[in-house]
Amino acid sequence: AKDLANTLKALKTDHLDLYQFHSISTGRDVNQILGEGGAMETFLNAKMEGKIRAIGFSAHSEPMAVRMIESGMVDTCMFPINFAAYHYGGVGQKVLAAAIENNVGIIALKSGARGRLTTENGEAVHVPKAFAHIPEFKRQEMIDYPVVTSKVHHTWYEPEDDPVELNRLVLWSLNQPGVTAVLPPGSLGLLDGISDLLRGKNQVPKFENKEMQHMLERYNDIVPIFHNRSISGTKVST
């Protein structure tokens, strides 16, 4: 409640349209949020008081995202809906199905990503001996599956920097049932092409199914940024 009050004061407003839990990763996270005396109680009270209009969360773990959606207490879910991860990693289908069934809007993350960076095509990030805000298993994952950032763009994944192909990826994500919004890549250099795609339109352009085969072939050898396998080489949505 104190954090929300500080946020409202800092933004000089009396309400937020959307207030989110960030980066829900483990069953413990979900239990703490939804349990008796948990943070969800504060969020629900704030919503009843009109201080927030909608409750949301972000996650990279598909099982945890589904649990939050099925709680019936959230309005939005921010989750990776990425072409390669969906088709070659098996990540995203369960979240979309749960969101539709529970009337939860999906804010798609990583729509413009090609795949996972490696130390060969990116720059490794130093991992300290401890984090105050990141669980130890996540720190260890950063060591086992090195976090790498793009040498060109400010992203931790390999973005699609061909503007035509980037638009295809974004349109695919926007056209998935349940998706209500897409976050652009974290690089201003890639934003203009997406803006041109949507500028002046009051409806999302339709994704042309004839593009599917081309995209499946283009990303066939890409290592997805997320997948549901337990082998090395990428992050795992568990």
mmCIF file of C-alpha atoms in Angstrom:
data_model
loop_
_atom_site.group_PDB
_atom_site.id
_atom_site.type_symbol
_atom_site.label_atom_id
_atom_site.label_comp_id
_atom_site.label_asym_id
_atom_site.label_seq_id
_atom_site.Cartn_x
_atom_site.Cartn_y
_atom_site.Cartn_z
ATOM 1 C CA ALA A 1 0.000 0.000 0.000
ATOM 2 C CA LYS A 2 2.861 2.367 0.799
ATOM 3 C CA ASP A 3 4.524 1.680 -2.557
ATOM 4 C CA LEU A 4 1.277 2.438 -4.382
ATOM 5 C CA ALA A 5 0.806 5.663 -2.426
ATOM 6 C CA ASN A 6 4.341 6.742 -3.303
ATOM 7 C CA THR A 7 3.746 5.911 -6.964
ATOM 8 C CA LEU A 8 0.520 7.918 -7.120
ATOM 9 C CA LYS A 9 2.241 10.841 -5.448
ATOM 10 C CA ALA A 10 5.247 10.694 -7.777
ATOM 11 C CA LEU A 11 3.016 10.576 -10.859
ATOM 12 C CA LYS A 12 0.707 13.297 -9.468
ATOM 13 C CA THR A 13 -2.434 11.272 -10.058
ATOM 14 C CA ASP A 14 -5.189 9.691 -7.993
ATOM 15 C CA HIS A 15 -5.327 6.390 -9.884
ATOM 16 C CA LEU A 16 -3.450 4.042 -12.202
ATOM 17 C CA ASP A 17 -5.057 2.351 -15.185
ATOM 18 C CA LEU A 18 -2.908 -0.758 -14.663
ATOM 19 C CA TYR A 19 -0.821 -1.876 -11.679
ATOM 20 C CA GLN A 20 1.286 -5.001 -12.082
ATOM 21 C CA PHE A 21 3.208 -7.635 -10.189
ATOM 22 C CA HIS A 22 6.566 -7.967 -11.917
ATOM 23 C CA SER A 23 8.441 -11.087 -13.009
ATOM 24 C CA ILE A 24 6.540 -13.865 -11.273
ATOM 25 C CA SER A 25 8.904 -16.824 -11.530
ATOM 26 C CA THR A 26 8.192 -19.476 -8.904
ATOM 27 C CA GLY A 27 5.401 -21.243 -7.085
ATOM 28 C CA ARG A 28 6.559 -19.435 -3.979
ATOM 29 C CA ASP A 29 5.964 -16.111 -5.722
ATOM 30 C CA VAL A 30 2.411 -17.118 -6.594
ATOM 31 C CA ASN A 31 1.680 -18.475 -3.121
ATOM 32 C CA GLN A 32 2.964 -15.318 -1.448
ATOM 33 C CA ILE A 33 0.916 -13.077 -3.712
ATOM 34 C CA LEU A 34 -2.338 -15.026 -3.528
ATOM 35 C CA GLY A 35 -2.069 -16.324 0.046
ATOM 36 C CA GLU A 36 -3.669 -14.876 3.154
ATOM 37 C CA GLY A 37 -2.172 -11.472 3.883
ATOM 38 C CA GLY A 38 -0.466 -11.489 0.494
ATOM 39 C CA ALA A 39 0.040 -8.599 -1.880
ATOM 40 C CA MET A 40 -3.080 -9.447 -3.877
ATOM 41 C CA GLU A 41 -5.204 -8.344 -0.936
ATOM 42 C CA THR A 42 -3.618 -4.897 -1.137
ATOM 43 C CA PHE A 43 -4.154 -4.761 -4.895
ATOM 44 C CA LEU A 44 -7.811 -5.787 -4.614
ATOM 45 C CA ASN A 45 -8.467 -3.216 -1.893
ATOM 46 C CA ALA A 46 -6.842 -0.523 -4.013
ATOM 47 C CA LYS A 47 -8.993 -1.542 -6.953
ATOM 48 C CA MET A 48 -12.156 -1.329 -4.833
ATOM 49 C CA GLU A 49 -11.064 2.144 -3.707
ATOM 50 C CA GLY A 50 -10.582 3.257 -7.306
ATOM 51 C CA LYS A 51 -6.838 3.751 -6.974
ATOM 52 C CA ILE A 52 -6.144 1.193 -9.702
ATOM 53 C CA ARG A 53 -8.424 0.234 -12.572
ATOM 54 C CA ALA A 54 -6.879 -3.101 -13.498
ATOM 55 C CA ILE A 55 -4.553 -5.655 -11.904
ATOM 56 C CA GLY A 56 -1.875 -7.313 -13.989
ATOM 57 C CA PHE A 57 1.400 -9.215 -13.796
ATOM 58 C CA SER A 58 4.401 -10.119 -15.894
ATOM 59 C CA ALA A 59 6.024 -13.540 -16.075
ATOM 60 C CA HIS A 60 8.364 -15.668 -18.157
ATOM 61 C CA SER A 61 7.257 -18.911 -16.512
ATOM 62 C CA GLU A 62 4.261 -20.343 -18.338
ATOM 63 C CA PRO A 63 3.035 -22.576 -15.467
ATOM 64 C CA MET A 64 3.157 -19.639 -13.028
ATOM 65 C CA ALA A 65 1.432 -17.361 -15.527
ATOM 66 C CA VAL A 66 -1.383 -19.882 -15.948
ATOM 67 C CA ARG A 67 -1.801 -20.133 -12.164
ATOM 68 C CA MET A 68 -2.115 -16.369 -11.867
ATOM 69 C CA ILE A 69 -4.591 -16.184 -14.745
ATOM 70 C CA GLU A 70 -6.712 -18.991 -13.296
ATOM 71 C CA SER A 71 -6.847 -17.241 -9.899
ATOM 72 C CA GLY A 72 -9.602 -15.040 -11.291
ATOM 73 C CA MET A 73 -8.020 -11.982 -9.669
ATOM 74 C CA VAL A 74 -6.068 -10.463 -12.568
ATOM 75 C CA ASP A 75 -7.116 -8.488 -15.620
ATOM 76 C CA THR A 76 -3.943 -8.645 -17.696
ATOM 77 C CA CYS A 77 -0.916 -10.861 -18.192
ATOM 78 C CA MET A 78 2.361 -9.655 -19.709
ATOM 79 C CA PHE A 79 4.016 -12.706 -21.261
ATOM 80 C CA PRO A 80 6.310 -13.587 -24.198
ATOM 81 C CA ILE A 81 4.228 -14.309 -27.281
ATOM 82 C CA ASN A 82 7.054 -14.870 -29.708
ATOM 83 C CA PHE A 83 6.897 -16.682 -33.046
ATOM 84 C CA ALA A 84 9.957 -18.908 -32.610
ATOM 85 C CA ALA A 85 9.231 -19.663 -28.946
ATOM 86 C CA TYR A 86 5.621 -20.523 -29.794
ATOM 87 C CA HIS A 87 6.318 -22.756 -32.808
ATOM 88 C CA TYR A 88 9.709 -24.208 -31.920
ATOM 89 C CA GLY A 89 9.759 -23.907 -28.132
ATOM 90 C CA GLY A 90 6.184 -24.802 -27.228
ATOM 91 C CA VAL A 91 5.779 -21.650 -25.101
ATOM 92 C CA GLY A 92 2.693 -19.463 -25.206
ATOM 93 C CA GLN A 93 -0.139 -21.802 -26.142
ATOM 94 C CA LYS A 94 -1.222 -22.538 -22.560
ATOM 95 C CA VAL A 95 -1.126 -18.886 -21.539
ATOM 96 C CA LEU A 96 -3.256 -17.822 -24.487
ATOM 97 C CA ALA A 97 -5.797 -20.603 -23.860
ATOM 98 C CA ALA A 98 -6.052 -19.746 -20.151
ATOM 99 C CA ALA A 99 -6.351 -16.032 -20.905
ATOM 100 C CA ILE A 100 -9.231 -16.566 -23.328
ATOM 101 C CA GLU A 101 -11.035 -18.880 -20.912
ATOM 102 C CA ASN A 102 -10.640 -16.424 -18.023
ATOM 103 C CA ASN A 103 -11.177 -13.183 -19.976
ATOM 104 C CA VAL A 104 -7.674 -11.887 -19.245
ATOM 105 C CA GLY A 105 -5.943 -9.578 -21.707
ATOM 106 C CA ILE A 106 -2.467 -10.536 -22.919
ATOM 107 C CA ILE A 107 0.252 -7.908 -23.324
ATOM 108 C CA ALA A 108 2.751 -9.643 -25.594
ATOM 109 C CA LEU A 109 6.448 -9.481 -24.754
ATOM 110 C CA LYS A 110 9.383 -10.288 -27.059
ATOM 111 C CA SER A 111 7.262 -10.219 -30.209
ATOM 112 C CA GLY A 112 10.164 -8.795 -32.209
ATOM 113 C CA ALA A 113 12.775 -11.308 -31.052
ATOM 114 C CA ARG A 114 14.478 -13.709 -33.443
ATOM 115 C CA GLY A 115 16.027 -15.881 -30.766
ATOM 116 C CA ARG A 116 18.614 -16.350 -28.076
ATOM 117 C CA LEU A 117 21.936 -14.540 -28.174
ATOM 118 C CA THR A 118 25.149 -16.430 -27.483
ATOM 119 C CA THR A 119 28.556 -15.268 -26.320
ATOM 120 C CA GLU A 120 29.599 -15.496 -29.970
ATOM 121 C CA ASN A 121 27.087 -12.974 -31.328
ATOM 122 C CA GLY A 122 26.502 -10.920 -28.176
ATOM 123 C CA GLU A 123 28.199 -9.470 -25.130
ATOM 124 C CA ALA A 124 28.118 -11.436 -21.880
ATOM 125 C CA VAL A 125 26.739 -9.744 -18.765
ATOM 126 C CA HIS A 126 28.704 -9.956 -15.518
ATOM 127 C CA VAL A 127 26.847 -11.980 -12.883
ATOM 128 C CA PRO A 128 27.631 -10.919 -9.283
ATOM 129 C CA LYS A 129 27.908 -13.364 -6.403
ATOM 130 C CA ALA A 130 24.485 -12.393 -5.058
ATOM 131 C CA PHE A 131 21.396 -10.332 -5.889
ATOM 132 C CA ALA A 132 19.126 -8.717 -3.333
ATOM 133 C CA HIS A 133 16.065 -8.910 -5.584
ATOM 134 C CA ILE A 134 16.633 -12.031 -7.724
ATOM 135 C CA PRO A 135 16.252 -15.602 -6.369
ATOM 136 C CA GLU A 136 19.423 -17.662 -6.222
ATOM 137 C CA PHE A 137 18.115 -20.186 -8.776
ATOM 138 C CA LYS A 138 17.671 -17.332 -11.264
ATOM 139 C CA ARG A 139 21.224 -16.102 -10.598
ATOM 140 C CA GLN A 140 22.482 -19.630 -11.170
ATOM 141 C CA GLU A 141 20.496 -19.811 -14.404
ATOM 142 C CA MET A 142 22.293 -16.657 -15.552
ATOM 143 C CA ILE A 143 25.546 -18.558 -15.062
ATOM 144 C CA ASP A 144 24.431 -21.843 -16.643
ATOM 145 C CA TYR A 145 22.748 -20.052 -19.558
ATOM 146 C CA PRO A 146 24.813 -16.854 -19.834
ATOM 147 C CA VAL A 147 22.874 -13.630 -20.112
ATOM 148 C CA VAL A 148 24.034 -11.905 -23.265
ATOM 149 C CA THR A 149 23.090 -8.532 -24.695
ATOM 150 C CA SER A 150 23.057 -7.430 -28.311
ATOM 151 C CA LYS A 151 26.167 -5.671 -29.579
ATOM 152 C CA VAL A 152 23.976 -3.378 -31.673
ATOM 153 C CA HIS A 153 20.654 -3.010 -29.849
ATOM 154 C CA HIS A 154 19.812 -2.589 -26.163
ATOM 155 C CA THR A 155 18.216 -6.027 -25.877
ATOM 156 C CA TRP A 156 19.149 -9.305 -24.150
ATOM 157 C CA TYR A 157 17.876 -11.298 -27.122
ATOM 158 C CA GLU A 158 18.630 -11.183 -30.838
ATOM 159 C CA PRO A 159 16.017 -8.829 -32.314
ATOM 160 C CA GLU A 160 14.735 -9.071 -35.841
ATOM 161 C CA ASP A 161 16.301 -5.997 -37.437
ATOM 162 C CA ASP A 162 14.986 -6.503 -40.958
ATOM 163 C CA PRO A 163 12.004 -4.090 -40.938
ATOM 164 C CA VAL A 164 9.830 -6.247 -43.193
ATOM 165 C CA GLU A 165 10.473 -9.380 -41.143
ATOM 166 C CA LEU A 166 10.028 -7.441 -37.880
ATOM 167 C CA ASN A 167 6.604 -6.298 -39.008
ATOM 168 C CA ARG A 168 5.669 -9.878 -39.814
ATOM 169 C CA LEU A 169 6.632 -10.965 -36.301
ATOM 170 C CA VAL A 170 4.709 -8.141 -34.643
ATOM 171 C CA LEU A 171 1.616 -8.735 -36.785
ATOM 172 C CA TRP A 172 1.706 -12.435 -35.967
ATOM 173 C CA SER A 173 1.763 -11.663 -32.233
ATOM 174 C CA LEU A 174 -0.954 -9.015 -32.470
ATOM 175 C CA ASN A 175 -3.221 -11.437 -34.317
ATOM 176 C CA GLN A 176 -3.023 -14.220 -31.736
ATOM 177 C CA PRO A 177 -6.377 -14.713 -29.956
ATOM 178 C CA GLY A 178 -6.255 -13.088 -26.543
ATOM 179 C CA VAL A 179 -3.479 -10.607 -27.346
ATOM 180 C CA THR A 180 -4.589 -7.024 -26.727
ATOM 181 C CA ALA A 181 -1.253 -5.201 -27.016
ATOM 182 C CA VAL A 182 2.367 -5.768 -27.998
ATOM 183 C CA LEU A 183 5.416 -4.156 -26.434
ATOM 184 C CA PRO A 184 7.958 -3.039 -29.048
ATOM 185 C CA PRO A 185 11.603 -4.120 -28.970
ATOM 186 C CA GLY A 186 13.723 -2.302 -26.407
ATOM 187 C CA SER A 187 15.557 -0.336 -29.068
ATOM 188 C CA LEU A 188 14.407 2.982 -30.528
ATOM 189 C CA GLY A 189 16.176 2.080 -33.739
ATOM 190 C CA LEU A 190 13.638 -0.687 -34.327
ATOM 191 C CA LEU A 191 10.546 1.284 -33.311
ATOM 192 C CA ASP A 192 10.003 3.411 -36.412
ATOM 193 C CA GLY A 193 9.150 0.478 -38.651
ATOM 194 C CA ILE A 194 6.521 -0.804 -36.246
ATOM 195 C CA SER A 195 5.098 2.691 -35.845
ATOM 196 C CA ASP A 196 4.766 3.016 -39.609
ATOM 197 C CA LEU A 197 2.971 -0.321 -39.715
ATOM 198 C CA LEU A 198 0.270 0.835 -37.275
ATOM 199 C CA ARG A 199 0.201 4.626 -37.630
ATOM 200 C CA GLY A 200 -3.197 6.031 -38.669
ATOM 201 C CA LYS A 201 -5.008 2.693 -38.337
ATOM 202 C CA ASN A 202 -7.928 2.096 -35.976
ATOM 203 C CA GLN A 203 -7.717 -1.684 -36.365
ATOM 204 C CA VAL A 204 -4.844 -4.131 -36.228
ATOM 205 C CA PRO A 205 -3.891 -5.232 -39.757
ATOM 206 C CA LYS A 206 -4.591 -8.875 -40.444
ATOM 207 C CA PHE A 207 -1.766 -11.365 -40.469
ATOM 208 C CA GLU A 208 -1.556 -13.064 -43.842
ATOM 209 C CA ASN A 209 -1.473 -16.839 -43.367
ATOM 210 C CA LYS A 210 0.487 -17.136 -46.606
ATOM 211 C CA GLU A 211 3.437 -15.717 -44.638
ATOM 212 C CA MET A 212 3.524 -18.698 -42.287
ATOM 213 C CA GLN A 213 5.680 -21.036 -44.349
ATOM 214 C CA HIS A 214 8.225 -18.312 -45.021
ATOM 215 C CA MET A 215 8.459 -17.509 -41.298
ATOM 216 C CA LEU A 216 8.678 -21.161 -40.247
ATOM 217 C CA GLU A 217 11.600 -21.617 -42.631
ATOM 218 C CA ARG A 218 13.295 -18.353 -41.617
ATOM 219 C CA TYR A 219 13.325 -19.201 -37.903
ATOM 220 C CA ASN A 220 13.761 -22.958 -38.202
ATOM 221 C CA ASP A 221 17.382 -22.883 -37.019
ATOM 222 C CA ILE A 222 16.891 -20.183 -34.392
ATOM 223 C CA VAL A 223 17.346 -21.096 -30.724
ATOM 224 C CA PRO A 224 14.128 -19.805 -29.092
ATOM 225 C CA ILE A 225 14.540 -17.393 -26.209
ATOM 226 C CA PHE A 226 12.134 -19.626 -24.258
ATOM 227 C CA HIS A 227 11.203 -23.277 -24.595
ATOM 228 C CA ASN A 228 9.675 -26.049 -22.511
ATOM 229 C CA ARG A 229 12.634 -28.417 -22.702
ATOM 230 C CA SER A 230 15.353 -28.842 -20.100
ATOM 231 C CA ILE A 231 18.391 -28.901 -22.381
ATOM 232 C CA SER A 232 21.063 -26.222 -22.386
ATOM 233 C CA GLY A 233 21.242 -23.363 -24.825
ATOM 234 C CA THR A 234 18.280 -21.205 -23.891
ATOM 235 C CA LYS A 235 16.066 -20.082 -21.095
ATOM 236 C CA VAL A 236 13.426 -22.576 -20.060
ATOM 237 C CA SER A 237 9.852 -21.612 -19.216
ATOM 238 C CA THR A 238 9.285 -23.699 -16.091
#
